PDB file of C-alpha atoms and ligand atoms in Angstrom:
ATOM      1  CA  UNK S 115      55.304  30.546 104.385  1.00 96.00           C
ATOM      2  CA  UNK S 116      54.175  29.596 108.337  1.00 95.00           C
ATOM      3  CA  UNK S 117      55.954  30.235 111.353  1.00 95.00           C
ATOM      4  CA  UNK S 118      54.485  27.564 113.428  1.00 93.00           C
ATOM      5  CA  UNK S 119      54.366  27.739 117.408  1.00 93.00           C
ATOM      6  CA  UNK S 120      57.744  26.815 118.387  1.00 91.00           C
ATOM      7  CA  UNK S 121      60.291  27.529 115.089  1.00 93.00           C
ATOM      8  CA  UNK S 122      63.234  27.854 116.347  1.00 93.00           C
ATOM      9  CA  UNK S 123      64.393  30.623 114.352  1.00 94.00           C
ATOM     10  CA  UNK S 124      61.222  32.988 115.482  1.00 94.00           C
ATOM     11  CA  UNK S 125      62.456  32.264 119.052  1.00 94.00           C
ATOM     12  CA  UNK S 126      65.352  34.966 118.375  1.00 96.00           C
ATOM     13  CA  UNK S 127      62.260  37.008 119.289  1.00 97.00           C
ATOM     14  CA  UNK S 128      62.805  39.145 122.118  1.00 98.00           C
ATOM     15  CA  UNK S 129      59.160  40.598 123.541  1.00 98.00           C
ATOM     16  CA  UNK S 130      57.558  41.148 127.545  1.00 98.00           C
ATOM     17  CA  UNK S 131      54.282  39.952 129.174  1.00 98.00           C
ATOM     18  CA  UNK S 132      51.425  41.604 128.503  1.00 98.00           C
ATOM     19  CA  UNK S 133      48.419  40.339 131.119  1.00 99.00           C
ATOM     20  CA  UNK S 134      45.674  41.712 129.646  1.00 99.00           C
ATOM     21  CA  UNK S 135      42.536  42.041 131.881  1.00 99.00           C
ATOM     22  CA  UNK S 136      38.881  42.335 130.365  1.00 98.00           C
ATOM     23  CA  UNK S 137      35.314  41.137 131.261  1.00 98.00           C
ATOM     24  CA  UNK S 138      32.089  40.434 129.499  1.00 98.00           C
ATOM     25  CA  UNK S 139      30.362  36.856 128.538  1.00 98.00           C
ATOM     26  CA  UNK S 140      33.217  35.164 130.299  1.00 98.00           C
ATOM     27  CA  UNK S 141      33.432  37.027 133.360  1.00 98.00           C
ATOM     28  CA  UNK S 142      36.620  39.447 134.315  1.00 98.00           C
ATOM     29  CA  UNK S 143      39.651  37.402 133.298  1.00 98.00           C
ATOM     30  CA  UNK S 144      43.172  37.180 132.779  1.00 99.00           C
ATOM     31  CA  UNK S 145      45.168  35.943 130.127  1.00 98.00           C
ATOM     32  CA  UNK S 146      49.022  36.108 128.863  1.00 98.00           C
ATOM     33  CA  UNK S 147      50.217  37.621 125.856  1.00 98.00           C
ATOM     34  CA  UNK S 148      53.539  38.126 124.782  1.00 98.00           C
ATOM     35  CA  UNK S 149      52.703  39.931 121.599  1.00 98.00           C
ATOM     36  CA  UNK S 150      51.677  43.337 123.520  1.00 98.00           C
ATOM     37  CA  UNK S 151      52.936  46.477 121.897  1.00 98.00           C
ATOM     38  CA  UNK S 152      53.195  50.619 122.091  1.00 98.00           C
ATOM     39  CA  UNK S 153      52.275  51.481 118.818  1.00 98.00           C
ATOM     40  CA  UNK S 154      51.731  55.436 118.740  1.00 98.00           C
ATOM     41  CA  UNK S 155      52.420  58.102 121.134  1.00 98.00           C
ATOM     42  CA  UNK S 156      49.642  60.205 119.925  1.00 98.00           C
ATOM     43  CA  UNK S 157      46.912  59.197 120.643  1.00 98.00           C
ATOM     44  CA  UNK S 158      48.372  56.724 122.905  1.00 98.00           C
ATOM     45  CA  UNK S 159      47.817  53.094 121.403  1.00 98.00           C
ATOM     46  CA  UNK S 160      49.306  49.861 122.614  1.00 99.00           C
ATOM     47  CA  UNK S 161      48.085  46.374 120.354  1.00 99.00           C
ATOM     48  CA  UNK S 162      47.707  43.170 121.695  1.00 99.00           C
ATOM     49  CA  UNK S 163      47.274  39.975 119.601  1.00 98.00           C
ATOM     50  CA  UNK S 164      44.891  37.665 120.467  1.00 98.00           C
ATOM     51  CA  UNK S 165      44.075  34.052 119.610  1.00 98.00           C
ATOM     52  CA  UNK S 166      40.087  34.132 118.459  1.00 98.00           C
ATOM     53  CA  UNK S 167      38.764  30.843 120.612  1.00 98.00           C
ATOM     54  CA  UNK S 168      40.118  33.166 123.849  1.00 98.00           C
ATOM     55  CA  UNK S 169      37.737  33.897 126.192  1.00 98.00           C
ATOM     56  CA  UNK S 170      39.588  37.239 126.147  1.00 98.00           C
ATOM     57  CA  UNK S 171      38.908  37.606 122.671  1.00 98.00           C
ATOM     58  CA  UNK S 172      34.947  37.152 123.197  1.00 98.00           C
ATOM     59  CA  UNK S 173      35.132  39.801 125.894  1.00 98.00           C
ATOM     60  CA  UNK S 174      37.130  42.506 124.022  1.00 98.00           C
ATOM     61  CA  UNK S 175      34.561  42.093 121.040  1.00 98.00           C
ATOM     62  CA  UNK S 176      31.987  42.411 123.156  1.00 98.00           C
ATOM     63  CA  UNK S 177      32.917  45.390 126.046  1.00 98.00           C
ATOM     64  CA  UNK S 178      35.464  46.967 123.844  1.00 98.00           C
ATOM     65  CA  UNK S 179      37.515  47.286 126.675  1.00 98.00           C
ATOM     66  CA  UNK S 180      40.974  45.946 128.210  1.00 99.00           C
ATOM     67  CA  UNK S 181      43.694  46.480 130.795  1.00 99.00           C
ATOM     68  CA  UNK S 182      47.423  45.906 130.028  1.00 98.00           C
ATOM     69  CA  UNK S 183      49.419  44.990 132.942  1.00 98.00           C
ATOM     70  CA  UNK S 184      52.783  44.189 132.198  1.00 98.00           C
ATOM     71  CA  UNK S 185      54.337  41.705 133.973  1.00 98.00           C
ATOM     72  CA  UNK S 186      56.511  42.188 136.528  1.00 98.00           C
ATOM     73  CA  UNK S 187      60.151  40.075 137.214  1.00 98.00           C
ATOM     74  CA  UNK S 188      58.682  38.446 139.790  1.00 98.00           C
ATOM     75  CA  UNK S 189      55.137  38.018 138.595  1.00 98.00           C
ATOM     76  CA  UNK S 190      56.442  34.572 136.218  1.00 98.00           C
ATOM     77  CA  UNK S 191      54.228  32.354 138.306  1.00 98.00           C
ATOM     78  CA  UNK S 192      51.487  34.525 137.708  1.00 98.00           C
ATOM     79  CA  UNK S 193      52.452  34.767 134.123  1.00 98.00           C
ATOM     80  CA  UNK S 194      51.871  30.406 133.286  1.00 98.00           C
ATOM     81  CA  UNK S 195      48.649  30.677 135.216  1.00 98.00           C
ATOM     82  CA  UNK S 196      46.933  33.035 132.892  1.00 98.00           C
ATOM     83  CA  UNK S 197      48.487  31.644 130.075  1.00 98.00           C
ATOM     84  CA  UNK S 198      47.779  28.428 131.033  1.00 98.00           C
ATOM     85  CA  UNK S 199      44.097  27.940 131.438  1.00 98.00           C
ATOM     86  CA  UNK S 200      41.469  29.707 129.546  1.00 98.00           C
ATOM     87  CA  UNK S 201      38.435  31.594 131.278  1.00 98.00           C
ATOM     88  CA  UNK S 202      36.148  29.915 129.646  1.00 97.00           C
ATOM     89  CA  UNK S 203      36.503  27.291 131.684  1.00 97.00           C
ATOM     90  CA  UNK S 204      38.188  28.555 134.917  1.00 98.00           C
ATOM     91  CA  UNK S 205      37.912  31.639 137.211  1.00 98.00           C
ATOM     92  CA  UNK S 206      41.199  32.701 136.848  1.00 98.00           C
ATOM     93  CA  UNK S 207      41.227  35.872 139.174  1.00 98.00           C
ATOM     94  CA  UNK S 208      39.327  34.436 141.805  1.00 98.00           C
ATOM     95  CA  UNK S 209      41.893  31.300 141.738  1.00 98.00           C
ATOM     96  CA  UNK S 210      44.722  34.135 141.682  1.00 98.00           C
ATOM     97  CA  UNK S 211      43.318  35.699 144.454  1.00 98.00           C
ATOM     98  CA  UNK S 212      43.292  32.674 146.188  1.00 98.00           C
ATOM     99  CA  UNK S 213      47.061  32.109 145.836  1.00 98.00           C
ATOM    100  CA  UNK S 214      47.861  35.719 147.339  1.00 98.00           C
ATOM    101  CA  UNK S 215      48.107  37.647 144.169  1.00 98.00           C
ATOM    102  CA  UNK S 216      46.174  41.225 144.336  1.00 98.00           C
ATOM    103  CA  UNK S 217      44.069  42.706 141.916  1.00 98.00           C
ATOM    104  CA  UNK S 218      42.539  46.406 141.906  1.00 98.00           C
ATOM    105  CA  UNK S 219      39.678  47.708 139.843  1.00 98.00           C
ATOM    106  CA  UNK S 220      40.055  49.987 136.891  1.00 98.00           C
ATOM    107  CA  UNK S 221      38.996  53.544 137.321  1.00 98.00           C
ATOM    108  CA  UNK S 222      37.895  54.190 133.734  1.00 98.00           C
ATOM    109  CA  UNK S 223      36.491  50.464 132.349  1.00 98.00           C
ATOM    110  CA  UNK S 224      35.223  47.952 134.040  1.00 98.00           C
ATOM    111  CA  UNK S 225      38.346  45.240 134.003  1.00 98.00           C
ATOM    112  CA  UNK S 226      40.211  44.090 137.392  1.00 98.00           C
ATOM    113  CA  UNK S 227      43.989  45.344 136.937  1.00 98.00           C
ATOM    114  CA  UNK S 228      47.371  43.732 138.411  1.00 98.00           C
ATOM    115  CA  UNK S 229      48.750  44.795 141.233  1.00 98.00           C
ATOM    116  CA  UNK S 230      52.776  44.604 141.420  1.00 98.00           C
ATOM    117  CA  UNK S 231      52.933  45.260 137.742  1.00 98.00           C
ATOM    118  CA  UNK S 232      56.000  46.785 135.603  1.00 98.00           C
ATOM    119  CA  UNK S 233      52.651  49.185 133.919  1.00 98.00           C
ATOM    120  CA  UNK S 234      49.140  49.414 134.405  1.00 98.00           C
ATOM    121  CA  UNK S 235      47.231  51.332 131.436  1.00 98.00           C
ATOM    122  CA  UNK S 236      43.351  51.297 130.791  1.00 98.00           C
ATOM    123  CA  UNK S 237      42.228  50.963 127.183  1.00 99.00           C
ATOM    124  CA  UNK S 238      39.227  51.587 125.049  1.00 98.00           C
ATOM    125  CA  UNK S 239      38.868  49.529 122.180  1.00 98.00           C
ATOM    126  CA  UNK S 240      39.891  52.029 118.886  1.00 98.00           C
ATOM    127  CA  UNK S 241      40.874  49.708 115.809  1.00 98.00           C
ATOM    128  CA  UNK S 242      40.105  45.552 115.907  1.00 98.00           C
ATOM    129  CA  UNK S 243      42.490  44.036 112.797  1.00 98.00           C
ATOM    130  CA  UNK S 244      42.152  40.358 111.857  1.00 98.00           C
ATOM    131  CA  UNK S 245      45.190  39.464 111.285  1.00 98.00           C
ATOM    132  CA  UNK S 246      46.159  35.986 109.766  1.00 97.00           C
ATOM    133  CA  UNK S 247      45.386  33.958 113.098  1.00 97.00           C
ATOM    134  CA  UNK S 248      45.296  36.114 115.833  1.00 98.00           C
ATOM    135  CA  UNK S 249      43.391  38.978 116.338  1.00 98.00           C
ATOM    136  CA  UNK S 250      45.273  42.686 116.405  1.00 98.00           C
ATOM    137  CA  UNK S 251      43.421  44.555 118.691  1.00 99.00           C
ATOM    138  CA  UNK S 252      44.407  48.153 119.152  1.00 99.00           C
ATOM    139  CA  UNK S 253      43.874  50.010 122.397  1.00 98.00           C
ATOM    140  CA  UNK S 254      43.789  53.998 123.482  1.00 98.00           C
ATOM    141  CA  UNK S 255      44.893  54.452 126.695  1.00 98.00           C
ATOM    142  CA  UNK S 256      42.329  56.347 128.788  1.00 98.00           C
ATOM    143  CA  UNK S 257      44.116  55.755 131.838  1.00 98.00           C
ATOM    144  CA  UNK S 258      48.083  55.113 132.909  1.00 98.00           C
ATOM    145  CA  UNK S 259      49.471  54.354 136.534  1.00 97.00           C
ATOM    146  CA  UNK S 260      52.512  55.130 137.836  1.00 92.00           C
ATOM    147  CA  UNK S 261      55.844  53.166 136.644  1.00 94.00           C
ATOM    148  CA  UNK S 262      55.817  50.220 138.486  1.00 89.00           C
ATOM    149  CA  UNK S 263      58.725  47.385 138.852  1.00 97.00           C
ATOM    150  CA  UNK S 264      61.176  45.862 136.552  1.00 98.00           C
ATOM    151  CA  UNK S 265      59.283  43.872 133.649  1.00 98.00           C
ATOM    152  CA  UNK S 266      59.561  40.564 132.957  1.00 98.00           C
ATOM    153  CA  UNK S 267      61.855  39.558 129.329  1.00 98.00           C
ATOM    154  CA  UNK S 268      60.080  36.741 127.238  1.00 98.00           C
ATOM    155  CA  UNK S 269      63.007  34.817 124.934  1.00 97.00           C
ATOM    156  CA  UNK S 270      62.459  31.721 123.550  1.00 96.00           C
ATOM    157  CA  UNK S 271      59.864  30.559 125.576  1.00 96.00           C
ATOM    158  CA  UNK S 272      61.027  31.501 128.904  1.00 97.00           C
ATOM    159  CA  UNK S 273      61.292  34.127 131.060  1.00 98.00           C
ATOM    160  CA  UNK S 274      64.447  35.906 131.524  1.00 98.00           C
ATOM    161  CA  UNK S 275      65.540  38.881 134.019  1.00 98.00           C
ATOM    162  CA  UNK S 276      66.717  42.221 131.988  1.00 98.00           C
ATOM    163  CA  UNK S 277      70.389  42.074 132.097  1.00 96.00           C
ATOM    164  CA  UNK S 278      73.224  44.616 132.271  1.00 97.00           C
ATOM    165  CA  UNK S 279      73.125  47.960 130.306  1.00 96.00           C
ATOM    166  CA  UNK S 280      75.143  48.567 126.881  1.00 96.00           C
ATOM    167  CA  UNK S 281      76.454  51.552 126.522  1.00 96.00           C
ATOM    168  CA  UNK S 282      75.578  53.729 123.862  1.00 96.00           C
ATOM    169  CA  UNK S 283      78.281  55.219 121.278  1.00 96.00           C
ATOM    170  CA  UNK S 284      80.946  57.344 123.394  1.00 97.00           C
ATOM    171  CA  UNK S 285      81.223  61.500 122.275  1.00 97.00           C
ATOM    172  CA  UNK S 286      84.580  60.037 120.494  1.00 97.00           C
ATOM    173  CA  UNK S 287      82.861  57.343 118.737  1.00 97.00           C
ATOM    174  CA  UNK S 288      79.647  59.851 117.412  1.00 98.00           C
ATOM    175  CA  UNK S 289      82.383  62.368 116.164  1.00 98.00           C
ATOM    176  CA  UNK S 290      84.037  59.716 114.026  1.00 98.00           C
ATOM    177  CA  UNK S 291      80.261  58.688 112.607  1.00 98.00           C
ATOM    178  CA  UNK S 292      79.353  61.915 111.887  1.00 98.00           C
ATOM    179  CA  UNK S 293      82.419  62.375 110.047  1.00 97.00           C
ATOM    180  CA  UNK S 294      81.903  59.415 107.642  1.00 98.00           C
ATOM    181  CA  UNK S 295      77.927  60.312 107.273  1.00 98.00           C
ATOM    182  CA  UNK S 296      78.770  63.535 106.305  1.00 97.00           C
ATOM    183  CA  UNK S 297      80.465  61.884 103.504  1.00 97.00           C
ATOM    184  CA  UNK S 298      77.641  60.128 102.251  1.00 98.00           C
ATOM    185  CA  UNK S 299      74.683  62.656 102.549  1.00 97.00           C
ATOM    186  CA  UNK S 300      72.389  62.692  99.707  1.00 97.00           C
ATOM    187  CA  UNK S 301      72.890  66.181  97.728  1.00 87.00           C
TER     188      UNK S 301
HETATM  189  C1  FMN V 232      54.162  33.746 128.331  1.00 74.37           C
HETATM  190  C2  FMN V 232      52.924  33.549 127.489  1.00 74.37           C
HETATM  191  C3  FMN V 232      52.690  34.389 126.412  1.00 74.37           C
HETATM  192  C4  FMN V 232      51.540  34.230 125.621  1.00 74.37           C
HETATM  193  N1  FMN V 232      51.328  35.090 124.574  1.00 74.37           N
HETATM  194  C5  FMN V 232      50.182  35.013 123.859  1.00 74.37           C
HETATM  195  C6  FMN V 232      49.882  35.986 122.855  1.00 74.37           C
HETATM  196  O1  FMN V 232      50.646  36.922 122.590  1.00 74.37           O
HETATM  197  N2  FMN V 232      48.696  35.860 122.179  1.00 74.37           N
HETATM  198  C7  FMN V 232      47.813  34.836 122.438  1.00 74.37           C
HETATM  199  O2  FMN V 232      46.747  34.772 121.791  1.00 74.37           O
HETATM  200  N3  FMN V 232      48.067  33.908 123.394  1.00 74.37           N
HETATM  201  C8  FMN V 232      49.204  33.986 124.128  1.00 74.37           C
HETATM  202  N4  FMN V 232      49.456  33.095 125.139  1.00 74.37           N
HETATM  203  C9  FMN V 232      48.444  32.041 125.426  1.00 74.37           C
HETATM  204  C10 FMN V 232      47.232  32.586 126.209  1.00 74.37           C
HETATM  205  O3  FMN V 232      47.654  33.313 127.344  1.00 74.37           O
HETATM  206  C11 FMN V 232      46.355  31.387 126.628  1.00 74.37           C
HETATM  207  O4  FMN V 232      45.773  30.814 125.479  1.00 74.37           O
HETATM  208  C12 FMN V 232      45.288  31.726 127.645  1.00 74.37           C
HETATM  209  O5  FMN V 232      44.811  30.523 128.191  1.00 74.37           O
HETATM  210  C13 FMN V 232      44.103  32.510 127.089  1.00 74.37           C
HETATM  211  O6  FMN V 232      43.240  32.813 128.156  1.00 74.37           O
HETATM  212  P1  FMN V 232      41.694  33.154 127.981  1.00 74.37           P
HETATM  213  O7  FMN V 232      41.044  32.000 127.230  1.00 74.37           O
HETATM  214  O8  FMN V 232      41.182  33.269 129.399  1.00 74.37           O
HETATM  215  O9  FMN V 232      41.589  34.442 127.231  1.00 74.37           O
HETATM  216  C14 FMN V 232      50.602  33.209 125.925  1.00 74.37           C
HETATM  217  C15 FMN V 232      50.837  32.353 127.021  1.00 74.37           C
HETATM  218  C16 FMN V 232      51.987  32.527 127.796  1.00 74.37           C
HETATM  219  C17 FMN V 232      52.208  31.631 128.977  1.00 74.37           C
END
C-alpha cells in the first residue's frame, strides 16, 4: 500500500531536520529534509532521502558530496525557507544570507555549511539507493564539528522543542527484570 504526504497515521513519526548543503549544476544550495539518519558507526554513515526533481538531488549525483547540518531549536525559520523553495529556481543561501543567517565553508568538500547548527558533518558520497520515490543517499563522514545547540523535533508536520527527560528503569526496577528474564532464557 501508499503512505501518501500527509496520512495521518505516518505523522506518529517522530524525526529532526536535516539541512543538507551541496553544490554542482545548481549552484551551492540548501534544502530540508526530515528523513536524515545515523546509520553505522563504523565507518561513519548518516542517509538522507531525497526527492529526485531536487536540485539537491542533481548536485549529489553529480559532486558526490553533501553537508548535514542539523537544525537547530531556533533555526525553524530557516528550516521552511529551504524547504520551501527549490534551488533550481532560487539562490537560497545568498537569500539566507541576506536575512542574517551565517554560513561557513566546508573544510573537506566543497558545500557551504550552517552556522548555529545542533551538528555539522561533511560527507562523501559512499552508497546512492533508489528507493521507491525518494532517493537514499548514504554519506561517510569525512569531517564532524563540535556538538552544537539543541536540535530541532519534527512531529506531525511541525516543529516542536525536545521536552523533559524520562527516566530510565530505577536499580530496583532492573533487579526485578532481571529476575523474570532469567526465567525465560533460552537453554
Ligand atoms: C521540515 C521539512 C522537511 C522536509 N523533509 C524532506 C525530506 O526528508 N526529503 C525530501 O526529499 N524533501 C523534504 N522536504 C522538502 C524539500 O526540502 C523541498 O522540496 C526543497 O524545496 C528542496 O530543495 P532543492 O530543490 O533546492 O533541493 C522537507 C521540507 C521541510 C520544510
Amino acid at each position: 500500500m501508499d503512505l501518501p504526504w500527509g496520512e495521518e497515521r505516518t505523522k506518529q513519526f517522530v524525526t529532526n531536520v536535516g539541512l543538507i548543503t551541496s553544490n554542482g549544476p545548481n549552484g551551492y544550495d540548501i534544502m530540508s529534509a526530515e528523513w536524515t539518519h545515523h546509520i553505522s558507526y563504523n565507518p561513519g554513515l548518516i542517509a538522507v532521502c531525497i526527492n529526485r526533481t531536487d536540485a539537491t538531488h542533481e548536485n549529489i549525483e553529480k559532486t558526490k558530496e553533501f553537508g548535514v547540518n542539523l537544525c537547530a531549536s531556533d533555526q525553524n525559520v530557516l528550516s521552511s525557507i529551504a524547504g520551501g523553495y527549490h534551488g533550481k529556481d532560487v539562490d537560497k543561501i545568498a537569500a539566507l544570507k541576506e536575512l542574517g543567517y551565517k554560513f561557513f565553508k566546508a573544510k573537506k568538500i566543497d558545500v557551504m555549511m550552517v552556522e548555529g547548527a545542533a551538528m555539522n558533518a561533511e560527507c562523501k558520497l559512499f552508497k546512492q539507493i533508489e528507493l521507491g520515490d525518494h532517493t537514499t543517499f548514504v554519506g561517510e563522514v569525512v569531517e564532524l564539528y563540535p556538538v552544537g545547540k539543541e536540535p530541532i523535533v519534527y512531529h506531525a508536520g511541525k516543529y516542536w522543542k525536545l521536552g523533559d527527560k524520562i527516566s530510565k528503569p530505577l536499580q530496583e526496577e532492573l533487579d526485578k527484570i532481571k529476575e523474570v528474564v532469567e526465567k525465560y532464557k533460552k537453554k
